[in-house]
């Protein structure tokens, strides 16, 4: 019996999948780019997401890395994927108005993908929007994602 590959999903469907995750709704995450081996996730830097020194909490950065890595892998492996593991290196505190996590697939095999993610703290000097404002690299992550199909 031949398996039919799953239909690829688009940006709107990816956002619906993200919205189905209660924690993603809690942090108000949104996907601003999705497809062709990459995904970008954004989170506004609200007070509730900060730690005692006023920086975005490292757990928020780790969440953003994990989800953007998994969504990027889903563009090459299909929608049935789970993170197998990832590591994150914090470079500097996230102090901007929002966090941007941009993940790109480095390698895809039959059942797994390796993905790199750069996380940026973004100011809203230019008035907001995905491509506006000054970006400062605040973390780098790499992960492995497995197909569950």
Short mmCIF file of C-alpha atoms in Angstrom, two decimals:
data_model
loop_
_atom_site.label_atom_id
_atom_site.label_comp_id
_atom_site.label_asym_id
_atom_site.label_seq_id
_atom_site.Cartn_x
_atom_site.Cartn_y
_atom_site.Cartn_z
CA UNK A 1 0.00 0.00 0.00
CA UNK A 2 1.36 3.41 -0.98
CA UNK A 3 1.04 6.22 1.56
CA UNK A 4 -0.23 9.56 0.33
CA UNK A 5 1.95 12.42 1.60
CA UNK A 6 0.09 14.92 3.79
CA UNK A 7 -1.04 18.16 2.24
CA UNK A 8 1.33 21.03 3.03
CA UNK A 9 -0.07 23.73 5.29
CA UNK A 10 0.05 27.46 4.69
CA UNK A 11 0.62 30.42 7.03
CA UNK A 12 -3.05 30.73 8.01
CA UNK A 13 -3.30 27.03 8.87
CA UNK A 14 0.00 27.20 10.78
CA UNK A 15 -1.44 30.03 12.91
CA UNK A 16 -4.54 27.91 13.60
CA UNK A 17 -2.31 25.05 14.75
CA UNK A 18 -0.38 27.47 16.99
CA UNK A 19 -3.64 28.88 18.37
CA UNK A 20 -4.72 25.34 19.31
CA UNK A 21 -1.88 25.28 21.89
CA UNK A 22 -3.11 26.79 25.17
CA UNK A 23 0.39 27.96 26.16
CA UNK A 24 0.86 29.68 22.79
CA UNK A 25 -2.37 31.57 23.39
CA UNK A 26 -1.17 32.48 26.90
CA UNK A 27 2.02 34.14 25.56
CA UNK A 28 0.08 35.50 22.53
CA UNK A 29 2.49 33.99 20.02
CA UNK A 30 1.92 34.46 16.31
CA UNK A 31 3.54 33.08 13.20
CA UNK A 32 4.56 35.77 10.74
CA UNK A 33 6.42 33.61 8.21
CA UNK A 34 5.94 29.95 7.34
CA UNK A 35 7.10 27.85 4.41
CA UNK A 36 10.03 26.60 2.35
CA UNK A 37 12.03 25.28 5.30
CA UNK A 38 11.58 28.29 7.57
CA UNK A 39 9.25 29.72 10.18
CA UNK A 40 9.19 32.94 12.19
CA UNK A 41 7.35 33.30 15.46
CA UNK A 42 6.79 36.60 17.29
CA UNK A 43 5.81 37.43 20.85
CA UNK A 44 5.12 40.87 22.27
CA UNK A 45 7.26 41.64 25.34
CA UNK A 46 4.49 42.12 27.90
CA UNK A 47 5.26 42.74 31.58
CA UNK A 48 3.97 39.28 32.58
CA UNK A 49 6.64 37.64 30.41
CA UNK A 50 9.57 39.40 32.04
CA UNK A 51 11.85 38.28 34.86
CA UNK A 52 12.85 40.29 37.93
CA UNK A 53 15.43 42.43 36.04
CA UNK A 54 12.94 43.46 33.37
CA UNK A 55 14.26 41.17 30.60
CA UNK A 56 12.08 38.66 28.79
CA UNK A 57 12.27 35.42 30.78
CA UNK A 58 14.60 32.76 29.36
CA UNK A 59 11.68 30.33 29.36
CA UNK A 60 9.84 32.55 26.89
CA UNK A 61 12.88 32.51 24.60
CA UNK A 62 13.15 28.72 24.94
CA UNK A 63 9.44 28.33 24.11
CA UNK A 64 9.84 30.55 21.03
CA UNK A 65 12.89 28.59 19.86
CA UNK A 66 11.16 25.22 20.39
CA UNK A 67 8.00 26.16 18.52
CA UNK A 68 9.68 27.98 15.63
CA UNK A 69 12.08 25.04 15.20
CA UNK A 70 9.18 22.59 15.10
CA UNK A 71 7.11 24.69 12.69
CA UNK A 72 10.09 25.14 10.34
CA UNK A 73 10.67 21.37 10.33
CA UNK A 74 6.98 20.85 9.60
CA UNK A 75 7.46 22.65 6.28
CA UNK A 76 9.80 19.86 5.13
CA UNK A 77 8.58 16.81 7.09
CA UNK A 78 4.84 17.46 7.04
CA UNK A 79 2.51 18.55 9.83
CA UNK A 80 2.89 15.50 12.10
CA UNK A 81 6.11 16.42 13.94
CA UNK A 82 7.50 16.63 17.47
CA UNK A 83 10.67 18.17 18.84
CA UNK A 84 13.14 15.44 19.78
CA UNK A 85 15.48 17.85 21.54
CA UNK A 86 17.04 21.27 21.31
CA UNK A 87 19.69 23.42 22.92
CA UNK A 88 19.74 27.15 23.39
CA UNK A 89 22.56 29.59 24.06
CA UNK A 90 21.61 32.97 25.49
CA UNK A 91 23.80 35.70 24.01
CA UNK A 92 22.36 38.81 25.69
CA UNK A 93 19.17 39.83 27.51
CA UNK A 94 16.01 40.32 25.47
CA UNK A 95 15.03 43.93 26.17
CA UNK A 96 12.98 45.06 23.16
CA UNK A 97 9.29 45.51 22.58
CA UNK A 98 8.96 42.04 21.01
CA UNK A 99 10.77 38.80 20.44
CA UNK A 100 11.31 37.35 16.98
CA UNK A 101 12.38 33.69 16.59
CA UNK A 102 13.44 32.80 13.05
CA UNK A 103 14.11 29.11 12.38
CA UNK A 104 15.58 27.56 9.22
CA UNK A 105 15.92 23.88 8.38
CA UNK A 106 19.58 22.97 7.98
CA UNK A 107 19.04 19.32 6.98
CA UNK A 108 16.03 17.10 6.37
CA UNK A 109 16.11 13.33 6.18
CA UNK A 110 13.22 10.92 5.71
CA UNK A 111 12.05 11.09 9.33
CA UNK A 112 13.94 13.93 11.01
CA UNK A 113 15.12 17.48 10.47
CA UNK A 114 17.87 19.56 12.06
CA UNK A 115 16.89 23.20 12.48
CA UNK A 116 18.77 26.35 13.55
CA UNK A 117 16.99 29.29 15.18
CA UNK A 118 18.10 32.84 15.85
CA UNK A 119 16.16 34.87 18.40
CA UNK A 120 16.11 38.65 18.23
CA UNK A 121 14.92 41.33 20.58
CA UNK A 122 13.21 43.94 18.38
CA UNK A 123 12.52 47.59 19.15
CA UNK A 124 9.46 49.20 17.65
CA UNK A 125 11.20 52.43 16.64
CA UNK A 126 9.74 52.21 13.14
CA UNK A 127 6.19 51.64 14.37
CA UNK A 128 5.91 47.84 14.60
CA UNK A 129 5.55 45.04 12.11
CA UNK A 130 7.67 42.00 11.36
CA UNK A 131 10.37 43.74 9.35
CA UNK A 132 10.52 47.04 11.22
CA UNK A 133 12.58 48.13 14.22
CA UNK A 134 16.16 47.48 15.28
CA UNK A 135 17.04 43.82 15.92
CA UNK A 136 19.49 42.57 18.53
CA UNK A 137 20.52 38.91 18.59
CA UNK A 138 19.72 37.55 22.05
CA UNK A 139 19.90 33.73 21.64
CA UNK A 140 20.74 30.95 19.21
CA UNK A 141 19.14 27.51 19.30
CA UNK A 142 19.43 24.25 17.38
CA UNK A 143 17.04 21.34 17.47
CA UNK A 144 16.10 18.00 16.03
CA UNK A 145 12.51 17.35 15.02
CA UNK A 146 11.03 13.93 14.26
CA UNK A 147 8.18 13.01 11.95
CA UNK A 148 5.44 11.09 13.74
CA UNK A 149 3.68 10.09 10.53
#
